[in-house]
Coordinates of C-alpha atoms and ligand atoms in Angstrom, one line a residue:
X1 CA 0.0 0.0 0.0
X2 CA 1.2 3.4 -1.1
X3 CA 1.2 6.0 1.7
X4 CA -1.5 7.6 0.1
X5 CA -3.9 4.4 0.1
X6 CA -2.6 4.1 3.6
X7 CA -3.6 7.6 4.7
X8 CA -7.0 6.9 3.1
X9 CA -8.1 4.7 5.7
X10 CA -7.7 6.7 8.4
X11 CA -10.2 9.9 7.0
X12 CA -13.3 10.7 8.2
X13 CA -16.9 9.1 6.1
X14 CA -17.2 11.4 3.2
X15 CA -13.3 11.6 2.3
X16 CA -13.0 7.9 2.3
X17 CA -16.2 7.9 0.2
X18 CA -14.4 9.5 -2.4
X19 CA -10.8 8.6 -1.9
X20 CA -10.3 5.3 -0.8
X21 CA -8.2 2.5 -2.1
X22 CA -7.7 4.6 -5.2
X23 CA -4.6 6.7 -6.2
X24 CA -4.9 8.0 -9.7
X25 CA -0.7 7.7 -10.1
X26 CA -1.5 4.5 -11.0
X27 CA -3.7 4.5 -13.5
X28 CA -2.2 7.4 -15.5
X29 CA -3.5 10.4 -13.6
X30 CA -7.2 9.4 -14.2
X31 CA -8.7 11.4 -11.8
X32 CA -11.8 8.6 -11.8
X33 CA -10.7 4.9 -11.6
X34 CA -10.7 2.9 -14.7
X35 CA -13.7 0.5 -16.1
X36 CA -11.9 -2.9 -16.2
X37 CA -14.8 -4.7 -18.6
X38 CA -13.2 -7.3 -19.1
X39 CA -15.1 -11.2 -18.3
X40 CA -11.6 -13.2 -17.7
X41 CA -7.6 -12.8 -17.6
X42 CA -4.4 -13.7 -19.2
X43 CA -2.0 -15.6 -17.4
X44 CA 1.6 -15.0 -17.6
X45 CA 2.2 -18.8 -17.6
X46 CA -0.2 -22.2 -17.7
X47 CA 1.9 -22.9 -14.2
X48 CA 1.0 -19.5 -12.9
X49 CA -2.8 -19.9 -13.7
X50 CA -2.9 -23.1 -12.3
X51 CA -1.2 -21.9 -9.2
X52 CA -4.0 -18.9 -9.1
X53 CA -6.9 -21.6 -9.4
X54 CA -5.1 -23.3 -5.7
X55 CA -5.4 -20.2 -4.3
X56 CA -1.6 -20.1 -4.5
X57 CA -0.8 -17.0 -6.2
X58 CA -2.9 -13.5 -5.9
X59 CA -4.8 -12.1 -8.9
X60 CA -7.4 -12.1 -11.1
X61 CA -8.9 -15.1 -12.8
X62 CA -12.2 -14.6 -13.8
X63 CA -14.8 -11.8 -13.5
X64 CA -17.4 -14.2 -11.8
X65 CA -15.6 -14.1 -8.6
X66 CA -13.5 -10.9 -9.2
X67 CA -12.8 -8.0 -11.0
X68 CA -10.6 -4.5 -10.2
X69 CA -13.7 -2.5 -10.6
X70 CA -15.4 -4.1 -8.0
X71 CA -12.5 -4.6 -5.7
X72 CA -12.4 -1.2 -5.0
X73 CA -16.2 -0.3 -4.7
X74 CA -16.0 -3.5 -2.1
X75 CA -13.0 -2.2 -0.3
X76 CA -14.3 0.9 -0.1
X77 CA -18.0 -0.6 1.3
X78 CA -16.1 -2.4 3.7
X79 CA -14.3 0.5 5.1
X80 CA -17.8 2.6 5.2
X81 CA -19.2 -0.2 7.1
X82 CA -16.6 -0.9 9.1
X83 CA -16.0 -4.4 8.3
X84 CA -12.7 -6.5 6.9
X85 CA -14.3 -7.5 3.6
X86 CA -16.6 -6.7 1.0
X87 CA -18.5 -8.2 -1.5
X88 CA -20.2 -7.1 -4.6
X89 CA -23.0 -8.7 -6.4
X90 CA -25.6 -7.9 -9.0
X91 CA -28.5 -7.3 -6.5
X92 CA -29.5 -6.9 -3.0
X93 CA -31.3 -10.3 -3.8
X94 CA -27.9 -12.2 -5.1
X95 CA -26.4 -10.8 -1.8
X96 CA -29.1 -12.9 0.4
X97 CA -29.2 -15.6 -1.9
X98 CA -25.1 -16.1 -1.9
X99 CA -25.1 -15.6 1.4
X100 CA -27.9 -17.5 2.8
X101 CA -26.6 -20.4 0.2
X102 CA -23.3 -20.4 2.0
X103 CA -24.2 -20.2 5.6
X104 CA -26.6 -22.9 6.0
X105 CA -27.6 -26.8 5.2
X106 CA -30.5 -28.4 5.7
X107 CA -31.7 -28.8 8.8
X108 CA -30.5 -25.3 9.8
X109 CA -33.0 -23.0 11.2
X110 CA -33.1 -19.2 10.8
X111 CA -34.7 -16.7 12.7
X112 CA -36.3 -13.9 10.7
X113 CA -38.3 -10.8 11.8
X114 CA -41.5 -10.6 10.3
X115 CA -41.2 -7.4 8.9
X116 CA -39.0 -7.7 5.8
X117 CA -39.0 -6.1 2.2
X118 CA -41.3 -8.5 0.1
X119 CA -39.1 -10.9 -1.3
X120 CA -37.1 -11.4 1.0
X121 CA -39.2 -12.4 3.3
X122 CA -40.4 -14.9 0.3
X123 CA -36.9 -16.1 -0.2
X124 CA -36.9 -17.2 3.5
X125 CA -40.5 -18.3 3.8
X126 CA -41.2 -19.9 0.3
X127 CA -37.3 -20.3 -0.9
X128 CA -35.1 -21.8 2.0
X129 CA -38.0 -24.1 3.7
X130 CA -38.1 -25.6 0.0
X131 CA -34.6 -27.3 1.0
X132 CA -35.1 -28.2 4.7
X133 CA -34.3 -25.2 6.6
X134 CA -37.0 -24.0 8.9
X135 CA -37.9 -20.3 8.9
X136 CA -38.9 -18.6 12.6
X137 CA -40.9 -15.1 12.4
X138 CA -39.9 -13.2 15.8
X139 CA -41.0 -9.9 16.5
X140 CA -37.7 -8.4 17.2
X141 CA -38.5 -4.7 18.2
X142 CA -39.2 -7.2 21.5
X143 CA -35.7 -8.5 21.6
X144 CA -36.8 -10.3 25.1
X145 CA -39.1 -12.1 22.4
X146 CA -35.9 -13.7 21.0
X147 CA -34.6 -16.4 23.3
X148 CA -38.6 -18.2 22.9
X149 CA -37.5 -19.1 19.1
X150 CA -33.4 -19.7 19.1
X151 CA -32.4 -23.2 19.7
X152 CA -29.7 -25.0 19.0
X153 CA -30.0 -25.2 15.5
X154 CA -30.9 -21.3 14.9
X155 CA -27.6 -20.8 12.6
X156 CA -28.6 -16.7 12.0
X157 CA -30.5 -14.2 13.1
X158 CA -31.8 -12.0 10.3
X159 CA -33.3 -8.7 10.4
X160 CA -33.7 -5.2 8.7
X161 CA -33.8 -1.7 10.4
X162 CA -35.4 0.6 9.6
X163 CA -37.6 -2.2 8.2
X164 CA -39.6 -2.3 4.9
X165 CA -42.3 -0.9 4.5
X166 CA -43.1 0.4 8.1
X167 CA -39.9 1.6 9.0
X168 CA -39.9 -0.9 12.7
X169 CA -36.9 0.1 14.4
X170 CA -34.7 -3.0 16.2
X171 CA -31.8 -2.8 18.2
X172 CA -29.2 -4.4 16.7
X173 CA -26.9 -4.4 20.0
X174 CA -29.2 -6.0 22.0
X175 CA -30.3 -8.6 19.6
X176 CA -26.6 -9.7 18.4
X177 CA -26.0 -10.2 22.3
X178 CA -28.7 -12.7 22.8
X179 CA -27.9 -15.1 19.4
X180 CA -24.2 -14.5 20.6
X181 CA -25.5 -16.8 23.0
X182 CA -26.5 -19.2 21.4
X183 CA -23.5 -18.6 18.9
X184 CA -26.0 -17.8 15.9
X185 CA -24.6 -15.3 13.7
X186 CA -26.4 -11.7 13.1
X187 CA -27.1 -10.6 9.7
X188 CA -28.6 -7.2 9.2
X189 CA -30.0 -5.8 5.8
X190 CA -29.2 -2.1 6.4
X191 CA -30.6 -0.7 3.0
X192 CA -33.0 2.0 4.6
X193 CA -30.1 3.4 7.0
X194 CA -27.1 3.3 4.4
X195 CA -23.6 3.3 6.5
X196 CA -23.7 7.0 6.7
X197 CA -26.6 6.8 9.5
X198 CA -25.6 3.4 11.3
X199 CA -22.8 1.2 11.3
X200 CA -24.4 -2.0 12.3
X201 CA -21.0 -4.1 11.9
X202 CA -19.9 -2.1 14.8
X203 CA -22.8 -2.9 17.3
X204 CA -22.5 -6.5 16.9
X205 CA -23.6 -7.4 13.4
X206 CA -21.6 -10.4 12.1
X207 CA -22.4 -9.4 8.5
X208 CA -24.4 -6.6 6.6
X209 CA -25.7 -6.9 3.6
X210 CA -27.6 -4.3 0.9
X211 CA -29.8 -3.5 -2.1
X212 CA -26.9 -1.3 -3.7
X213 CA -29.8 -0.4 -6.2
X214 CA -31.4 2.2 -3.6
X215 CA -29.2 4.7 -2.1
X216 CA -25.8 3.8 -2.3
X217 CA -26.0 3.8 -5.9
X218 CA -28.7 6.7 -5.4
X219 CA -29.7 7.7 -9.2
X220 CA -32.2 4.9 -10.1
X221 CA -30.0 3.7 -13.2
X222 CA -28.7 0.2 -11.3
X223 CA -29.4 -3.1 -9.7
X224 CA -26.7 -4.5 -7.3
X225 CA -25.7 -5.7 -4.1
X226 CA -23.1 -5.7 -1.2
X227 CA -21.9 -8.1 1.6
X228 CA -19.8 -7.0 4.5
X229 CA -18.3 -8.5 7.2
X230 CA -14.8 -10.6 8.5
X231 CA -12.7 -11.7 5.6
X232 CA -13.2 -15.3 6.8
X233 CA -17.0 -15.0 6.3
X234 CA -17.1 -12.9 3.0
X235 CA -14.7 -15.1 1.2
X236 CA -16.7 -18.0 1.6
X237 CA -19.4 -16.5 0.2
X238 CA -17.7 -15.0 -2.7
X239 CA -15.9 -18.6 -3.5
X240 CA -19.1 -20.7 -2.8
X241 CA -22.4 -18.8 -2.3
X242 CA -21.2 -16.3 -5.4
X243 CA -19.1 -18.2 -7.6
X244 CA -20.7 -21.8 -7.6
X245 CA -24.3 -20.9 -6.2
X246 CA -26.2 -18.1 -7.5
X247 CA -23.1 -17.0 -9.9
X248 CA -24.4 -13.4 -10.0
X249 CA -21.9 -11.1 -9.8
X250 CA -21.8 -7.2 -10.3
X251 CA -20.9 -5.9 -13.9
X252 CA -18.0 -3.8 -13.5
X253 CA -20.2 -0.5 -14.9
X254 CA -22.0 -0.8 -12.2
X255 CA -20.0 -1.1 -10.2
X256 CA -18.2 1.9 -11.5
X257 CA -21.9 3.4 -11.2
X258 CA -21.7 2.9 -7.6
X259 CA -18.5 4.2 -6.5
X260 CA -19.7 7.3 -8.4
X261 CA -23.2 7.3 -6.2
X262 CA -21.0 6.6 -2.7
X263 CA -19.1 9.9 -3.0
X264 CA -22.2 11.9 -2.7
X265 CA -23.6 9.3 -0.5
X266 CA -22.9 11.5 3.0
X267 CA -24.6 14.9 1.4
X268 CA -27.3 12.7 -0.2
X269 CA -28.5 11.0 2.5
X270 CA -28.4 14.7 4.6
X271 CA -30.8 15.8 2.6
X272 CA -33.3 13.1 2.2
X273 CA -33.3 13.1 5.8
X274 CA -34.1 16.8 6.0
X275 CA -36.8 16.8 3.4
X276 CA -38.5 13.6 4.8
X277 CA -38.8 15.1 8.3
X278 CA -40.3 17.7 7.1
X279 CA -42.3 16.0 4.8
X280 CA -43.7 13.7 8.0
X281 CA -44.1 16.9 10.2
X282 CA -46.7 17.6 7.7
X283 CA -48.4 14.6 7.3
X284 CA -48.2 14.5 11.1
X285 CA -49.9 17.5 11.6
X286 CA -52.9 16.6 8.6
X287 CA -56.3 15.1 10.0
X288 CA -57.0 12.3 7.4
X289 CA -53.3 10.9 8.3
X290 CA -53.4 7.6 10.0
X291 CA -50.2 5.1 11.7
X292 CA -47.8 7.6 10.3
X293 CA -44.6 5.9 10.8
X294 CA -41.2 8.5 10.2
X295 CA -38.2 7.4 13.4
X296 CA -38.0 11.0 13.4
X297 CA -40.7 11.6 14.3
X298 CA -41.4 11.9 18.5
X299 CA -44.3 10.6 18.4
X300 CA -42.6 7.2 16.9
X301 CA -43.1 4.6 19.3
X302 CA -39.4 3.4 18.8
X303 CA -38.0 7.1 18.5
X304 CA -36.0 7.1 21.3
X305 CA -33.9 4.0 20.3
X306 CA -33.9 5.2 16.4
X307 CA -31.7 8.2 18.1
X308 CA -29.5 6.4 19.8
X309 CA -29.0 4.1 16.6
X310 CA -29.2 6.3 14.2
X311 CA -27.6 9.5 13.1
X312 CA -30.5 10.8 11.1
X313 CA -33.9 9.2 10.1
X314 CA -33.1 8.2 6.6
X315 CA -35.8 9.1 3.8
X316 CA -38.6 6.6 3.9
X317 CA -42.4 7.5 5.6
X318 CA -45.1 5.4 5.8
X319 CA -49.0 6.1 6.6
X320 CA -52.5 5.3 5.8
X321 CA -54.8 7.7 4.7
X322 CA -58.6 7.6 6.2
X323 CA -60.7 5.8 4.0
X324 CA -58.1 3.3 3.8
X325 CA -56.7 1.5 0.5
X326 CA -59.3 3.7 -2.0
X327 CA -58.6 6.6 -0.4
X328 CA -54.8 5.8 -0.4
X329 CA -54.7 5.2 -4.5
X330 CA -56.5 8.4 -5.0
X331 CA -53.6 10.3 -3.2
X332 CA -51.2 8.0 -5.2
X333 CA -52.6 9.1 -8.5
X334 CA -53.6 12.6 -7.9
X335 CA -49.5 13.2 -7.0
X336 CA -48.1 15.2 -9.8
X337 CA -44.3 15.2 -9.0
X338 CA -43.7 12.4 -6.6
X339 CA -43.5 9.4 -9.4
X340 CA -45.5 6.6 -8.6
X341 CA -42.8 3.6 -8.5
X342 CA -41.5 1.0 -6.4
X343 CA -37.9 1.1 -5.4
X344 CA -36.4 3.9 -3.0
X345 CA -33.3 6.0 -2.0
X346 CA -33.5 7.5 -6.1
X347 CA -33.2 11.5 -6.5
X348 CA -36.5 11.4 -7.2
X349 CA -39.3 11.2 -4.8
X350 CA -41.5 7.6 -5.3
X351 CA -44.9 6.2 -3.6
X352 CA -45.7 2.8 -3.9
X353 CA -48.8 0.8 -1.9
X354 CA -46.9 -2.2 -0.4
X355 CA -50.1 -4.8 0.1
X356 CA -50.1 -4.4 -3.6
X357 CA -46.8 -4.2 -5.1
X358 CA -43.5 -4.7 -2.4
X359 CA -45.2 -6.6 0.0
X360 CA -47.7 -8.8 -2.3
X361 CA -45.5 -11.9 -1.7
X362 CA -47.0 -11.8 2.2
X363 CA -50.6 -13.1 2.3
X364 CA -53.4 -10.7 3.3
X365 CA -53.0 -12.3 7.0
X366 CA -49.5 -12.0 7.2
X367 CA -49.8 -8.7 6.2
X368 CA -52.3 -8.0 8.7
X369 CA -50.5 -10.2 11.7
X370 CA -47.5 -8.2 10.3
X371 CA -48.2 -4.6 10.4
X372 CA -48.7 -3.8 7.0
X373 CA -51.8 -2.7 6.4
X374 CA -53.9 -2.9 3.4
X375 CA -54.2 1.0 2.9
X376 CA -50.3 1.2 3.9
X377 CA -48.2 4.1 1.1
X378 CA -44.6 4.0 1.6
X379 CA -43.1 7.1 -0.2
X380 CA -39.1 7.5 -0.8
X381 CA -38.4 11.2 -0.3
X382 CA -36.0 12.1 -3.0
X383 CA -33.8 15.5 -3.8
X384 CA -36.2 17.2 -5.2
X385 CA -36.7 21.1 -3.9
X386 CA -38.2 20.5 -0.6
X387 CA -41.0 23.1 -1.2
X388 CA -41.9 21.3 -4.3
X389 CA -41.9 17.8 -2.6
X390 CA -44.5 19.7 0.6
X391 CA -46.1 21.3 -2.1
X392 CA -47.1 18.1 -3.8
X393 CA -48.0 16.1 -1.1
X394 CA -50.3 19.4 0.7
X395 CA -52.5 19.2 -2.6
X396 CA -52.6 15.8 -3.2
X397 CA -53.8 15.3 0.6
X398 CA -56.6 18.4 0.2
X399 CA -57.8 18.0 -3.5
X400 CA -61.1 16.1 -3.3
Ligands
3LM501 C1 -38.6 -1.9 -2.8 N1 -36.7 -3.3 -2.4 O1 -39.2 -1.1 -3.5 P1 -32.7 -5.7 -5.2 N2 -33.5 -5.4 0.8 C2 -34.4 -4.4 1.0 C3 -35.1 -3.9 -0.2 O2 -35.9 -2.9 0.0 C4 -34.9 -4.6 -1.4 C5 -34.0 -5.6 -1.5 C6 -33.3 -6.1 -0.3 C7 -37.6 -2.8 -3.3 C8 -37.5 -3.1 -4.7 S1 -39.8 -4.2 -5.4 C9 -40.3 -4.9 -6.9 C10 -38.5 -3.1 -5.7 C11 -34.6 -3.7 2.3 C12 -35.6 -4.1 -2.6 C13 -33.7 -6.4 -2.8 O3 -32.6 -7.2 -5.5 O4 -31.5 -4.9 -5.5 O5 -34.0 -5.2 -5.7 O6 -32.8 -5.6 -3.6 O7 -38.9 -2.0 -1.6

């Protein structure tokens, strides 16, 4: 490492954002690192290449497993997150598939919240149990609700907070202490809270894992996925869950793509906070608004733990509208800026009606048992001007 690279790693969130693991003296002065698109490698010898297949000799084989461009968007990931290792795949799915696929065997069992985005919570309950791993649904905002479902077997304890769609806060210290105990490991999708508002690596986590597709890459334009964690834990799941199970790496654009979104990733996420606080003090304050859900919001029932947690709230709201689910599709469609969309953490704003489109994989009971109601919006705050963003939801909320 050159002393700049070595330097790098000891800057503060936003200069290792930009800088890290990257010194343009070695590609030429480009300011911006290089696109390597390149699928495989030439080896300087047939003993060499054989040596690198044994794991003998460093370097680059084949872009399934590896490639330059992605090297340093997961170095960098793994610095942000605070973990050893990073890995980069070609969605937030691939990264809980190749994970998931590595860490357990039949006859495992998991522990899941029941709050999770859509299909994930169908990859656990329809996908794993298809191969002899049973799935249990804890409410984890309880963690003393924990210890009733971990047994011997429970191999990991799997979570996201802020949690999609209503934004349930968990604490990730106190829930990676009790399946420490029972030496399960703690993996924590932190999508909705992006490194730059937690860090949950560093209260316990034993791996974190993302939809790259929603803010760190933070323009809309990509799909793709990160792992973090100890070195021992992400190379396995780069040489087996990655490159002989779900074999579904990141192209090195996008990956390019989402070094480019993670320098901005610090002032991005700043301001989607900001606009979706105010955006929630407004709905807050608005008589047809119903189980407004915003963790920066006092009157959130988990808003003192979301402080301590969190840094900021992150730019996700959910509420119901009186007159439930009709009432809720006429304020989707009588938006005029905020686009009408799944997906989140994009410039621009989005609404999307989870019992219908994220969260249609639950059925209508689960949905119900699970707190996501059938009139439920979910709406991404994006970077839009703030007054335009108020000024869209005020008349779509008063227009009759
Ligand atoms: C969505 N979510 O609109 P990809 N983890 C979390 C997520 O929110 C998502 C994934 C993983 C949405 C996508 S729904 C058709 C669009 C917390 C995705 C999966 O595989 O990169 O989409 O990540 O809530």
């Amino acid at each position: 490492m050159n002393s700049r690279k070595r330097r790098n790693a000891e800057q503060g969130f936003a200069t290792r954002a930009i800088h890290l693991g990257y010194d343009p003296s070695d590609e030429h002065g480009a300011l911006t690192p290089p696109i390597f698109m390149t699928s495989t490698y030439a080896f300087e010898s047939a003993e060499a290449g054989s040596e690198m297949f044994r794991g003998e000799r460093p370097g680059y084989v084949y872009g399934r497993t590896r490639n330059p461009t992605q090297s340093l968007l997961e170095e960098r990931l793994a610095s942000l997150e605070g973990g050893e290792r990073g890995l980069a795949v070609a969605s937030g799915m691939a990264a809980i598939g190749s994970t998931f696929f590595t860490l357990l065997n039949a006859g495992d069992e998991v522990v899941i919240d029941h709050t999770l985005y859509g299909n994930s919570f169908a990859f656990f309950t329809k996908g794993l149990t298809r191969f002899g791993v049973t799935i249990r649904l804890a409410d984890l905002t309880d963690p003393a609700s924990l210890p009733r479902v971990l047994t011997g077997r429970t191999k990991v304890v799997y979570f996201e907070t802020p949690a999609n769609p209503n934004l349930r806060v968990i604490d990730i210290a106190q829930v990676s202490m009790a399946a420490q105990a029972v030496s399960a490991l703690v993996v924590v999708d932190n999508t909705f809270a992006t490194p730059a508002l937690q860090q949950p690596l560093k209260l316990g986590a034993d791996l974190v894992l993302h939809s790259a597709t929603k803010y760190l890459g933070g323009h809309g334009d990509l799909l793709g996925g990160i792992v973090v964690g100890r070195a021992e834990l992400v190379d396995r799941i780069r040489g087996h869950g990655l490159r002989v199970l779900t074999g579904a790496p990141l192209s090195p654009l996008n990956a390019f793509l989402i070094l480019r979104g993670l320098k901005t990733l610090e002032l991005r996420i700043e301001r989607h906070s900001e606009a979706a606080q105010q955006v929630a003090e407004l709905l807050a304050d608005h008589p047809r608004v119903r189980n407004l859900s915003y963790p920066g919001l006092p009157s959130f029932p988990q808003h003192a733990l979301a402080r301590r947690q969190m840094r900021r709230f992150g730019g996700l709201i959910s509420f119901e509208l009186d007159g439930g689910i009709a009432a809720g599709m006429a304020f989707m469609n009588r938006l005029e800026l905020i686009t009408r969309a799944v997906s989140l953490g994009d410039t621009e704003s989005l609404v999307q009606h989870p019992a219908s489109m994220t969260h249609a994989t639950y059925s209508p009971e689960e949905r119900a048992a699970h707190g996501i109601g059938d009139g439920l919006l979910r709406m991404s705050i994006g970077l839009e001007s703030i007054e335009d963003i108020l000024a869209d939801v005020a008349q779509a909320l008063d227009r009759p």
